[in-house]
Amino acid sequence: TIFIMLGQKKLLGRNMLCLIISGVFLGEVYVSLSVNIGYAANDGGVLKTSAALEYDENSEPCYRTKTEKKYLHVNMLGGLGYNSLAHYTSLTAEDYMFAMKKLGYSSYWMEVGANGGTALTDALMSVKHSIGADFDFKSFYNVTDIEGELDRGVNQICCPMGTISDISPEQCRFLEDDKRVNVQKKLAEQYFGTSRMFTEYEPSFTAGGKIEYENSKYNIYTLDDDSEFCQLRYTIDVKGMQILYFDIFDKLSNRLAEEYYGAAEVYVNGSCLTKNYPEQKNNGILTLGEFNDTTVEILIIINKDISVKSFDIFGIDVDILKSCTDLLNSSRGCDLFIDGRKIYGTCDSRNGKWLYMSVPYDKGLKAYVNGKTAQIFKIYDSFCAVKLEDGVNSVELEFLPYGMKISLMLTLLGVILCLIWKKIGTEKICRIKVSTNAILLYRVVFCIVILTVYILPVILRISALVSKMI
């Protein structure tokens, strides 16, 4: 537009104007091809592995699937026929992403991953299937050997998507903005009436730096006179069957990287588990392993100063958790099924209880209990609950994207106006003469948009980089 205006003002010759526009066009073509076509990210191995995992869950109650690590692209699980924890589009709701972060799952940018979390959150999120390598699966998974690099495991510690509760949604509106192990313990208390399956562990000794807890933050300093690393050793005497976890986490955001990313190297019984935790593809709670009546040596090496909300090693007792989930399933569980854009189920209730569902809340959801419209209560930042009637309850959730109806109405209105335009004819439509002031206003707005969208962000980015260098 600017070059055309310069040509109109005779400030650019016709040949030069054509040359510039041609250059801009070729540049647009090159950028568009590199963005929309691009290069192959891999040799097809992921596709072959994914194809071997294809599955049909339509005949079962609704359960979810996760990956033990980020083995597959986030939306691949859904494409393979699984009901997935993961979601990656520009429509990812902030509430859902932040709720999943609080629960310990890996998330960033527009992507809610299917890896991370704990055995407790997997159970409450109805994760029945998991994709991973053979060595990833815990003792309570029944593993199906599938041709290819990955296998599928069936989780024996799993709750249905619906849970009958006598706790009012008002008491469960939010997940606490606390360290993530405390969020887990609070959930255990609300669902199972106890958090005794959790054990937190303190380091046996610290070398090469120090760790302080102040103002709800763990401040870890790496430098002393002899070392640039802070080493924390844990000698854990595991009683019974426990899964051990390690967590570093600070604040809720969707940033591509955080200041504390890559701060830790993690060793378990002398073997390196990771040299770069947390990181973009793995910023959820880290599984250290499953251990039974043994002593475990854990070494955490911190390579830079960090200040974080969560810095914990903790264990979950498998037997206690399983007994809790088995009791819930037999007394308060409610299987939900999916049929197109509907989720439905049947449950029995007494004394005015609630049905808590691990279904992400959305404005496009409508609920019906025994055929009557019911209010959907938002619980735990991003999930749904409905009030049950005494006796047998038929519960149904129906989804229609928010704004779909009005958008269809506007589309229909546009079609009608186009038909009217064609019928009457353009010669009968009043033509409005654009004033000089309108043209000037257009040019001013155009310059403001270019400045704020393209130029100002570059200047701010450069100034931030310069300030860091200084």
CSV table of C-alpha atoms in Angstrom, one decimal, residues 2-469:
chain,number,residue,atom,x,y,z
A,2,ILE,CA,2.8,2.4,0.9
A,3,PHE,CA,4.7,1.7,-2.4
A,4,ILE,CA,1.5,2.2,-4.4
A,5,MET,CA,0.9,5.5,-2.6
A,6,LEU,CA,4.4,6.6,-3.4
A,7,GLY,CA,3.9,5.6,-7.1
A,8,GLN,CA,0.7,7.7,-7.2
A,9,LYS,CA,2.6,10.7,-5.8
A,10,LYS,CA,5.3,10.2,-8.6
A,11,LEU,CA,7.9,9.5,-5.9
A,12,LEU,CA,8.6,6.1,-7.5
A,13,GLY,CA,9.0,5.3,-11.2
A,14,ARG,CA,6.7,2.7,-12.7
A,15,ASN,CA,9.6,0.3,-13.4
A,16,MET,CA,10.9,0.6,-9.8
A,17,LEU,CA,7.4,0.2,-8.4
A,18,CYS,CA,6.9,-3.0,-10.4
A,19,LEU,CA,10.2,-4.3,-9.3
A,20,ILE,CA,9.5,-3.7,-5.6
A,21,ILE,CA,6.0,-5.3,-5.8
A,22,SER,CA,7.4,-8.3,-7.7
A,23,GLY,CA,10.1,-8.7,-4.9
A,24,VAL,CA,7.5,-8.5,-2.2
A,25,PHE,CA,5.3,-11.1,-4.0
A,26,LEU,CA,8.3,-13.5,-4.4
A,27,GLY,CA,9.2,-13.0,-0.7
A,28,GLU,CA,5.6,-13.8,0.3
A,29,VAL,CA,5.6,-16.9,-1.9
A,30,TYR,CA,8.9,-18.2,-0.3
A,31,VAL,CA,7.7,-17.5,3.3
A,32,SER,CA,4.3,-19.1,2.6
A,33,LEU,CA,5.8,-22.2,1.2
A,34,SER,CA,8.3,-22.6,4.0
A,35,VAL,CA,5.6,-22.2,6.6
A,36,ASN,CA,2.7,-24.1,5.1
A,37,ILE,CA,4.7,-26.9,3.4
A,38,GLY,CA,8.1,-27.0,5.2
A,39,TYR,CA,10.4,-29.9,5.5
A,40,ALA,CA,9.7,-33.4,7.0
A,41,ALA,CA,10.4,-33.3,10.7
A,42,ASN,CA,11.4,-37.0,10.8
A,43,ASP,CA,11.9,-40.0,8.6
A,44,GLY,CA,8.4,-41.4,9.1
A,45,GLY,CA,9.2,-43.5,12.2
A,46,VAL,CA,6.7,-41.7,14.4
A,47,LEU,CA,4.0,-42.2,11.8
A,48,LYS,CA,4.7,-46.0,11.5
A,49,THR,CA,4.8,-46.3,15.3
A,50,SER,CA,1.5,-44.3,15.6
A,51,ALA,CA,-0.3,-46.4,13.0
A,52,ALA,CA,0.4,-49.5,15.0
A,53,LEU,CA,-1.3,-48.0,18.0
A,54,GLU,CA,-4.6,-47.2,16.3
A,55,TYR,CA,-7.5,-48.1,18.6
A,56,ASP,CA,-11.3,-47.9,18.7
A,57,GLU,CA,-12.7,-46.8,22.1
A,58,ASN,CA,-16.3,-46.2,21.0
A,59,SER,CA,-17.7,-49.3,22.5
A,60,GLU,CA,-16.3,-48.6,26.0
A,61,PRO,CA,-17.2,-46.1,28.8
A,62,CYS,CA,-15.2,-42.9,28.3
A,63,TYR,CA,-11.7,-43.2,29.6
A,64,ARG,CA,-8.6,-41.2,28.6
A,65,THR,CA,-5.1,-42.0,27.3
A,66,LYS,CA,-1.8,-40.5,28.1
A,67,THR,CA,1.8,-41.0,27.1
A,68,GLU,CA,4.6,-41.9,29.6
A,69,LYS,CA,6.8,-39.4,27.8
A,70,LYS,CA,6.3,-37.1,24.8
A,71,TYR,CA,6.6,-39.9,22.3
A,72,LEU,CA,4.0,-38.7,19.9
A,73,HIS,CA,2.7,-35.4,18.6
A,74,VAL,CA,0.1,-34.0,21.0
A,75,ASN,CA,-2.9,-34.4,18.7
A,76,MET,CA,-1.8,-37.7,17.4
A,77,LEU,CA,-3.6,-39.6,20.2
A,78,GLY,CA,-7.0,-38.3,19.2
A,79,GLY,CA,-6.3,-39.0,15.6
A,80,LEU,CA,-5.5,-42.7,16.5
A,81,GLY,CA,-9.0,-43.1,18.1
A,82,TYR,CA,-8.1,-42.5,21.8
A,83,ASN,CA,-9.9,-40.1,24.1
A,84,SER,CA,-6.8,-38.0,25.0
A,85,LEU,CA,-5.7,-35.7,27.8
A,86,ALA,CA,-3.8,-33.7,25.3
A,87,HIS,CA,-5.0,-30.7,23.2
A,88,TYR,CA,-3.1,-28.4,20.8
A,89,THR,CA,-4.9,-25.6,18.9
A,90,SER,CA,-5.2,-21.9,19.2
A,91,LEU,CA,-8.6,-22.6,20.9
A,92,THR,CA,-6.9,-24.2,24.0
A,93,ALA,CA,-8.6,-22.7,27.0
A,94,GLU,CA,-6.4,-21.0,29.5
A,95,ASP,CA,-8.4,-22.4,32.4
A,96,TYR,CA,-7.8,-25.9,31.2
A,97,MET,CA,-4.1,-25.4,30.5
A,98,PHE,CA,-3.5,-23.9,33.9
A,99,ALA,CA,-5.6,-26.5,35.7
A,100,MET,CA,-3.5,-29.2,34.0
A,101,LYS,CA,-0.3,-27.5,35.0
A,102,LYS,CA,-1.5,-27.4,38.6
A,103,LEU,CA,-2.2,-31.1,38.4
A,104,GLY,CA,1.3,-31.7,37.2
A,105,TYR,CA,0.9,-32.3,33.5
A,106,SER,CA,3.3,-30.9,30.9
A,107,SER,CA,2.0,-27.8,29.1
A,108,TYR,CA,3.3,-24.8,27.2
A,109,TRP,CA,2.2,-22.2,24.5
A,110,MET,CA,-1.1,-23.6,23.1
A,111,GLU,CA,-0.3,-27.2,24.0
A,112,VAL,CA,-1.6,-29.2,26.8
A,113,GLY,CA,0.5,-32.4,26.8
A,114,ALA,CA,-0.4,-36.0,27.6
A,115,ASN,CA,2.7,-36.6,29.8
A,116,GLY,CA,3.4,-35.8,33.4
A,117,GLY,CA,1.0,-36.0,36.3
A,118,THR,CA,1.0,-38.7,39.0
A,119,ALA,CA,-0.8,-42.0,39.6
A,120,LEU,CA,-3.3,-40.0,41.7
A,121,THR,CA,-4.2,-37.4,39.0
A,122,ASP,CA,-4.2,-40.1,36.3
A,123,ALA,CA,-6.8,-42.0,38.3
A,124,LEU,CA,-9.0,-38.9,38.9
A,125,MET,CA,-8.6,-37.9,35.2
A,126,SER,CA,-9.8,-41.4,34.2
A,127,VAL,CA,-6.5,-42.3,32.4
A,128,LYS,CA,-7.1,-46.0,31.7
A,129,HIS,CA,-4.7,-46.3,28.7
A,130,SER,CA,-1.1,-45.2,28.4
A,131,ILE,CA,1.4,-45.3,25.5
A,132,GLY,CA,5.0,-45.9,26.2
A,133,ALA,CA,8.1,-48.1,26.0
A,134,ASP,CA,8.0,-51.4,27.9
A,135,PHE,CA,10.2,-50.0,30.7
A,136,ASP,CA,7.9,-47.1,31.3
A,137,PHE,CA,5.0,-49.0,32.7
A,138,LYS,CA,4.3,-49.5,36.4
A,139,SER,CA,3.4,-52.8,38.1
A,140,PHE,CA,-0.4,-52.0,38.0
A,141,TYR,CA,-0.5,-51.7,34.2
A,142,ASN,CA,-1.5,-54.7,32.0
A,143,VAL,CA,0.8,-54.2,29.0
A,144,THR,CA,-0.3,-55.2,25.4
A,145,ASP,CA,2.7,-55.8,23.2
A,146,ILE,CA,2.1,-54.0,19.9
A,147,GLU,CA,4.2,-54.3,16.8
A,148,GLY,CA,6.5,-51.2,16.7
A,149,GLU,CA,8.5,-49.2,19.1
A,150,LEU,CA,5.8,-48.5,21.7
A,151,ASP,CA,3.3,-50.5,23.7
A,152,ARG,CA,-0.1,-49.8,25.2
A,153,GLY,CA,-0.8,-50.4,28.9
A,154,VAL,CA,-4.1,-50.6,30.7
A,155,ASN,CA,-4.2,-48.8,34.1
A,156,GLN,CA,-5.7,-50.8,37.0
A,157,ILE,CA,-5.8,-47.7,39.2
A,158,CYS,CA,-8.4,-45.7,37.5
A,159,CYS,CA,-11.7,-43.9,38.3
A,160,PRO,CA,-14.6,-43.4,35.9
A,161,MET,CA,-15.2,-39.9,34.5
A,162,GLY,CA,-18.1,-39.3,36.9
A,163,THR,CA,-17.9,-39.3,40.7
A,164,ILE,CA,-20.8,-38.8,43.1
A,165,SER,CA,-19.9,-36.4,45.9
A,166,ASP,CA,-21.6,-34.7,48.8
A,167,ILE,CA,-19.1,-31.8,48.7
A,168,SER,CA,-20.7,-28.6,47.4
A,169,PRO,CA,-19.0,-27.2,44.2
A,170,GLU,CA,-18.6,-23.9,46.1
A,171,GLN,CA,-15.9,-25.6,48.2
A,172,CYS,CA,-14.1,-27.0,45.1
A,173,ARG,CA,-14.2,-24.0,42.7
A,174,PHE,CA,-10.5,-23.7,42.4
A,175,LEU,CA,-7.3,-25.8,42.6
A,176,GLU,CA,-5.0,-24.2,45.2
A,177,ASP,CA,-2.3,-21.9,43.9
A,178,ASP,CA,0.2,-23.8,46.0
A,179,LYS,CA,3.1,-26.2,45.4
A,180,ARG,CA,1.9,-29.1,43.3
A,181,VAL,CA,2.3,-31.8,45.9
A,182,ASN,CA,-0.1,-29.9,48.2
A,183,VAL,CA,-2.6,-29.7,45.3
A,184,GLN,CA,-2.4,-33.5,45.0
A,185,LYS,CA,-2.9,-34.1,48.7
A,186,LYS,CA,-5.9,-31.7,48.8
A,187,LEU,CA,-7.5,-33.6,45.9
A,188,ALA,CA,-6.9,-36.9,47.7
A,189,GLU,CA,-8.6,-35.7,50.8
A,190,GLN,CA,-11.6,-34.4,48.9
A,191,TYR,CA,-12.1,-37.5,46.8
A,192,PHE,CA,-10.9,-40.3,49.2
A,193,GLY,CA,-11.1,-38.7,52.6
A,194,THR,CA,-7.3,-39.2,53.2
A,195,SER,CA,-3.9,-38.2,51.8
A,196,ARG,CA,-2.0,-40.9,53.7
A,197,MET,CA,-0.8,-42.4,50.4
A,198,PHE,CA,1.6,-39.4,50.2
A,199,THR,CA,5.1,-39.2,51.8
A,200,GLU,CA,7.4,-36.2,51.3
A,201,TYR,CA,11.1,-36.5,51.6
A,202,GLU,CA,13.9,-34.1,52.6
A,203,PRO,CA,17.5,-34.1,51.3
A,204,SER,CA,20.0,-36.1,53.4
A,205,PHE,CA,22.6,-33.5,52.8
A,206,THR,CA,23.4,-30.5,50.5
A,207,ALA,CA,26.8,-29.6,49.0
A,208,GLY,CA,28.1,-26.8,46.8
A,209,GLY,CA,25.3,-24.4,47.6
A,210,LYS,CA,22.3,-23.9,49.8
A,211,ILE,CA,18.5,-24.1,49.8
A,212,GLU,CA,16.2,-21.8,51.7
A,213,TYR,CA,12.4,-21.6,52.0
A,214,GLU,CA,11.1,-18.1,52.4
A,215,ASN,CA,7.9,-16.3,51.4
A,216,SER,CA,6.4,-19.6,50.0
A,217,LYS,CA,9.4,-20.0,47.6
A,218,TYR,CA,12.3,-22.4,47.5
A,219,ASN,CA,15.5,-20.3,46.8
A,220,ILE,CA,18.4,-22.5,45.7
A,221,TYR,CA,21.8,-20.9,45.4
A,222,THR,CA,24.5,-22.7,43.5
A,223,LEU,CA,27.7,-20.8,44.1
A,224,ASP,CA,30.1,-21.2,47.0
A,225,ASP,CA,33.9,-20.9,47.2
A,226,ASP,CA,34.6,-24.3,45.5
A,227,SER,CA,31.6,-25.2,43.2
A,228,GLU,CA,29.2,-23.8,40.7
A,229,PHE,CA,26.7,-26.5,41.4
A,230,CYS,CA,24.4,-27.3,44.2
A,231,GLN,CA,24.0,-31.0,45.0
A,232,LEU,CA,21.2,-32.4,47.0
A,233,ARG,CA,21.3,-36.1,48.0
A,234,TYR,CA,18.3,-38.1,49.1
A,235,THR,CA,18.6,-41.5,50.8
A,236,ILE,CA,15.1,-42.8,50.9
A,237,ASP,CA,14.1,-46.0,52.7
A,238,VAL,CA,11.0,-47.0,50.7
A,239,LYS,CA,8.3,-48.9,52.7
A,240,GLY,CA,5.9,-51.0,50.6
A,241,MET,CA,5.4,-50.2,46.9
A,242,GLN,CA,5.9,-46.5,46.1
A,243,ILE,CA,6.2,-44.4,43.0
A,244,LEU,CA,8.7,-41.6,43.6
A,245,TYR,CA,8.3,-38.2,41.9
A,246,PHE,CA,10.3,-35.0,41.6
A,247,ASP,CA,8.8,-31.6,40.9
A,248,ILE,CA,10.2,-28.2,40.0
A,249,PHE,CA,7.6,-25.6,39.2
A,250,ASP,CA,6.9,-21.9,39.8
A,251,LYS,CA,4.2,-19.8,38.2
A,252,LEU,CA,1.3,-20.4,35.8
A,253,SER,CA,2.1,-19.3,32.2
A,254,ASN,CA,2.1,-20.5,28.7
A,255,ARG,CA,5.6,-19.3,27.9
A,256,LEU,CA,7.8,-21.4,25.7
A,257,ALA,CA,10.5,-21.4,28.3
A,258,GLU,CA,10.9,-20.4,32.0
A,259,GLU,CA,13.9,-19.1,33.8
A,260,TYR,CA,14.2,-22.3,35.8
A,261,TYR,CA,14.1,-24.6,32.8
A,262,GLY,CA,17.1,-26.9,32.5
A,263,ALA,CA,18.1,-26.2,36.1
A,264,ALA,CA,18.4,-29.9,37.2
A,265,GLU,CA,20.3,-33.1,36.5
A,266,VAL,CA,18.6,-36.0,38.1
A,267,TYR,CA,20.3,-39.3,39.0
A,268,VAL,CA,18.5,-42.4,40.5
A,269,ASN,CA,20.7,-45.1,42.0
A,270,GLY,CA,23.6,-43.8,40.0
A,271,SER,CA,21.8,-43.8,36.6
A,272,CYS,CA,21.1,-40.4,34.9
A,273,LEU,CA,17.4,-40.0,34.4
A,274,THR,CA,17.6,-36.6,32.8
A,275,LYS,CA,20.2,-33.8,32.4
A,276,ASN,CA,17.7,-31.1,31.5
A,277,TYR,CA,14.7,-30.9,33.8
A,278,PRO,CA,12.3,-29.2,33.5
A,279,GLU,CA,12.2,-28.4,29.8
A,280,GLN,CA,9.7,-27.4,27.2
A,281,LYS,CA,8.5,-31.0,26.3
A,282,ASN,CA,8.7,-32.2,29.9
A,283,ASN,CA,7.7,-29.5,32.5
A,284,GLY,CA,5.2,-31.6,34.4
A,285,ILE,CA,5.9,-33.7,37.5
A,286,LEU,CA,8.8,-36.1,36.8
A,287,THR,CA,8.5,-39.8,37.6
A,288,LEU,CA,11.6,-41.2,39.2
A,289,GLY,CA,10.5,-44.8,39.3
A,290,GLU,CA,8.5,-47.4,41.2
A,291,PHE,CA,10.2,-49.1,44.1
A,292,ASN,CA,9.3,-51.8,46.6
A,293,ASP,CA,10.8,-52.2,50.1
A,294,THR,CA,14.3,-50.9,49.2
A,295,THR,CA,16.6,-48.0,49.7
A,296,VAL,CA,16.8,-45.4,46.8
A,297,GLU,CA,19.6,-43.0,46.3
A,298,ILE,CA,18.7,-39.8,44.5
A,299,LEU,CA,21.0,-37.0,43.4
A,300,ILE,CA,19.8,-33.7,42.2
A,301,ILE,CA,22.4,-31.3,40.7
A,302,ILE,CA,21.2,-27.7,40.3
A,303,ASN,CA,23.3,-25.8,37.8
A,304,LYS,CA,21.9,-22.3,38.3
A,305,ASP,CA,20.2,-20.1,40.9
A,306,ILE,CA,16.5,-20.6,40.9
A,307,SER,CA,13.5,-19.4,42.9
A,308,VAL,CA,10.5,-21.6,42.6
A,309,LYS,CA,7.2,-22.5,44.3
A,310,SER,CA,7.6,-26.2,44.0
A,311,PHE,CA,10.8,-28.2,44.7
A,312,ASP,CA,9.8,-31.5,46.1
A,313,ILE,CA,10.5,-35.2,46.1
A,314,PHE,CA,7.5,-37.3,47.2
A,315,GLY,CA,6.2,-40.8,47.0
A,316,ILE,CA,2.7,-42.3,46.5
A,317,ASP,CA,1.9,-45.6,48.1
A,318,VAL,CA,0.5,-47.8,45.3
A,319,ASP,CA,-1.5,-50.2,47.6
A,320,ILE,CA,-3.2,-47.4,49.5
A,321,LEU,CA,-4.1,-45.5,46.3
A,322,LYS,CA,-5.5,-48.6,44.7
A,323,SER,CA,-7.7,-49.4,47.8
A,324,CYS,CA,-9.0,-45.9,47.7
A,325,THR,CA,-9.9,-46.0,44.0
A,326,ASP,CA,-11.5,-49.4,44.3
A,327,LEU,CA,-13.7,-48.2,47.1
A,328,LEU,CA,-14.7,-45.1,45.1
A,329,ASN,CA,-15.4,-47.1,42.0
A,330,SER,CA,-17.7,-49.5,43.8
A,331,SER,CA,-19.6,-46.9,45.8
A,332,ARG,CA,-19.5,-43.6,44.0
A,333,GLY,CA,-18.3,-44.1,40.5
A,334,CYS,CA,-20.4,-43.2,37.4
A,335,ASP,CA,-19.4,-44.4,33.9
A,336,LEU,CA,-19.9,-41.8,31.2
A,337,PHE,CA,-20.2,-42.6,27.5
A,338,ILE,CA,-19.7,-40.5,24.3
A,339,ASP,CA,-22.1,-40.4,21.4
A,340,GLY,CA,-21.2,-37.7,18.9
A,341,ARG,CA,-21.4,-34.4,20.7
A,342,LYS,CA,-23.1,-35.9,23.7
A,343,ILE,CA,-21.7,-37.3,26.9
A,344,TYR,CA,-24.2,-39.3,29.0
A,345,GLY,CA,-24.5,-41.7,32.0
A,346,THR,CA,-26.7,-43.0,34.7
A,347,CYS,CA,-26.2,-43.0,38.4
A,348,ASP,CA,-28.0,-43.4,41.7
A,349,SER,CA,-28.0,-40.6,44.3
A,350,ARG,CA,-29.5,-39.9,47.7
A,351,ASN,CA,-29.7,-36.8,49.9
A,352,GLY,CA,-28.9,-34.1,47.3
A,353,LYS,CA,-25.5,-35.1,46.1
A,354,TRP,CA,-23.5,-33.9,43.1
A,355,LEU,CA,-21.9,-35.5,40.1
A,356,TYR,CA,-18.3,-34.4,39.6
A,357,MET,CA,-17.1,-35.0,36.1
A,358,SER,CA,-13.5,-34.7,34.7
A,359,VAL,CA,-15.0,-33.1,31.6
A,360,PRO,CA,-13.4,-29.7,30.8
A,361,TYR,CA,-15.8,-26.8,31.3
A,362,ASP,CA,-16.9,-24.8,28.3
A,363,LYS,CA,-19.6,-22.2,27.6
A,364,GLY,CA,-20.9,-24.4,24.8
A,365,LEU,CA,-21.9,-27.2,27.2
A,366,LYS,CA,-25.5,-27.8,28.3
A,367,ALA,CA,-26.6,-30.3,31.0
A,368,TYR,CA,-29.7,-32.3,31.4
A,369,VAL,CA,-30.6,-34.3,34.5
A,370,ASN,CA,-33.6,-36.7,34.0
A,371,GLY,CA,-34.5,-34.7,30.9
A,372,LYS,CA,-34.6,-31.3,32.6
A,373,THR,CA,-32.1,-28.5,32.0
A,374,ALA,CA,-29.5,-28.4,34.8
A,375,GLN,CA,-27.0,-25.8,35.8
A,376,ILE,CA,-23.3,-26.7,35.2
A,377,PHE,CA,-21.0,-25.7,38.1
A,378,LYS,CA,-17.4,-25.0,37.3
A,379,ILE,CA,-15.1,-26.9,39.7
A,380,TYR,CA,-11.3,-27.2,40.1
A,381,ASP,CA,-10.7,-24.3,37.7
A,382,SER,CA,-11.9,-26.1,34.6
A,383,PHE,CA,-14.2,-29.1,35.2
A,384,CYS,CA,-17.9,-29.7,35.5
A,385,ALA,CA,-20.4,-30.7,38.2
A,386,VAL,CA,-24.2,-31.0,38.2
A,387,LYS,CA,-26.8,-31.3,41.0
A,388,LEU,CA,-28.4,-34.8,41.2
A,389,GLU,CA,-31.9,-35.6,42.2
A,390,ASP,CA,-32.8,-38.3,44.7
A,391,GLY,CA,-33.0,-41.7,43.0
A,392,VAL,CA,-31.9,-42.8,39.6
A,393,ASN,CA,-30.4,-39.9,37.5
A,394,SER,CA,-30.0,-39.9,33.7
A,395,VAL,CA,-27.3,-37.2,33.1
A,396,GLU,CA,-26.5,-35.8,29.7
A,397,LEU,CA,-24.0,-33.2,28.5
A,398,GLU,CA,-24.5,-31.7,25.1
A,399,PHE,CA,-21.9,-29.6,23.3
A,400,LEU,CA,-22.3,-26.9,20.7
A,401,PRO,CA,-19.4,-24.5,20.2
A,402,TYR,CA,-20.1,-21.2,21.9
A,403,GLY,CA,-21.3,-18.6,19.3
A,404,MET,CA,-22.2,-21.2,16.7
A,405,LYS,CA,-25.9,-20.3,16.6
A,406,ILE,CA,-25.3,-16.5,16.1
A,407,SER,CA,-22.6,-17.2,13.6
A,408,LEU,CA,-25.0,-19.3,11.5
A,409,MET,CA,-27.6,-16.6,11.8
A,410,LEU,CA,-25.1,-14.0,10.6
A,411,THR,CA,-24.0,-16.2,7.7
A,412,LEU,CA,-27.7,-16.7,6.7
A,413,LEU,CA,-28.2,-12.9,6.9
A,414,GLY,CA,-25.2,-12.4,4.6
A,415,VAL,CA,-26.6,-14.9,2.1
A,416,ILE,CA,-29.9,-13.1,2.1
A,417,LEU,CA,-28.3,-9.7,1.6
A,418,CYS,CA,-26.2,-11.0,-1.3
A,419,LEU,CA,-29.4,-12.3,-2.9
A,420,ILE,CA,-31.1,-9.0,-2.4
A,421,TRP,CA,-28.1,-7.2,-3.9
A,422,LYS,CA,-28.2,-9.4,-6.9
A,423,LYS,CA,-32.0,-9.0,-7.3
A,424,ILE,CA,-32.1,-5.2,-7.1
A,425,GLY,CA,-28.9,-4.6,-9.0
A,426,THR,CA,-25.8,-2.6,-8.1
A,427,GLU,CA,-26.9,0.4,-10.2
A,428,LYS,CA,-29.7,1.0,-7.6
A,429,ILE,CA,-27.4,0.9,-4.6
A,430,CYS,CA,-26.4,4.3,-3.3
A,431,ARG,CA,-22.7,5.0,-3.8
A,432,ILE,CA,-21.0,6.8,-1.0
A,433,LYS,CA,-18.3,9.3,-1.9
A,434,VAL,CA,-15.3,8.9,0.3
A,435,SER,CA,-14.1,12.2,1.8
A,436,THR,CA,-10.6,13.4,2.1
A,437,ASN,CA,-10.8,13.1,5.9
A,438,ALA,CA,-11.8,9.4,5.6
A,439,ILE,CA,-8.8,8.7,3.5
A,440,LEU,CA,-6.5,10.5,5.9
A,441,LEU,CA,-8.0,8.6,8.8
A,442,TYR,CA,-7.4,5.3,7.0
A,443,ARG,CA,-3.8,6.2,6.5
A,444,VAL,CA,-3.3,7.2,10.1
A,445,VAL,CA,-4.9,3.9,11.4
A,446,PHE,CA,-2.8,1.9,8.9
A,447,CYS,CA,0.4,3.5,10.2
A,448,ILE,CA,-0.6,2.9,13.8
A,449,VAL,CA,-1.3,-0.8,13.1
A,450,ILE,CA,2.1,-1.2,11.3
A,451,LEU,CA,3.8,0.5,14.2
A,452,THR,CA,2.1,-1.5,17.0
A,453,VAL,CA,2.0,-4.9,15.4
A,454,TYR,CA,5.3,-5.1,13.5
A,455,ILE,CA,7.7,-2.4,14.5
A,456,LEU,CA,7.1,-1.9,18.3
A,457,PRO,CA,7.5,-5.6,19.2
A,458,VAL,CA,10.8,-5.8,17.4
A,459,ILE,CA,12.1,-2.7,19.3
A,460,LEU,CA,10.9,-4.0,22.6
A,461,ARG,CA,12.5,-7.4,21.9
A,462,ILE,CA,15.8,-5.8,21.0
A,463,SER,CA,15.8,-3.5,24.0
A,464,ALA,CA,15.1,-6.5,26.3
A,465,LEU,CA,18.1,-8.4,24.8
A,466,VAL,CA,20.3,-5.4,25.1
A,467,SER,CA,19.3,-4.9,28.8
A,468,LYS,CA,20.1,-8.6,29.5
A,469,MET,CA,23.6,-8.2,27.9
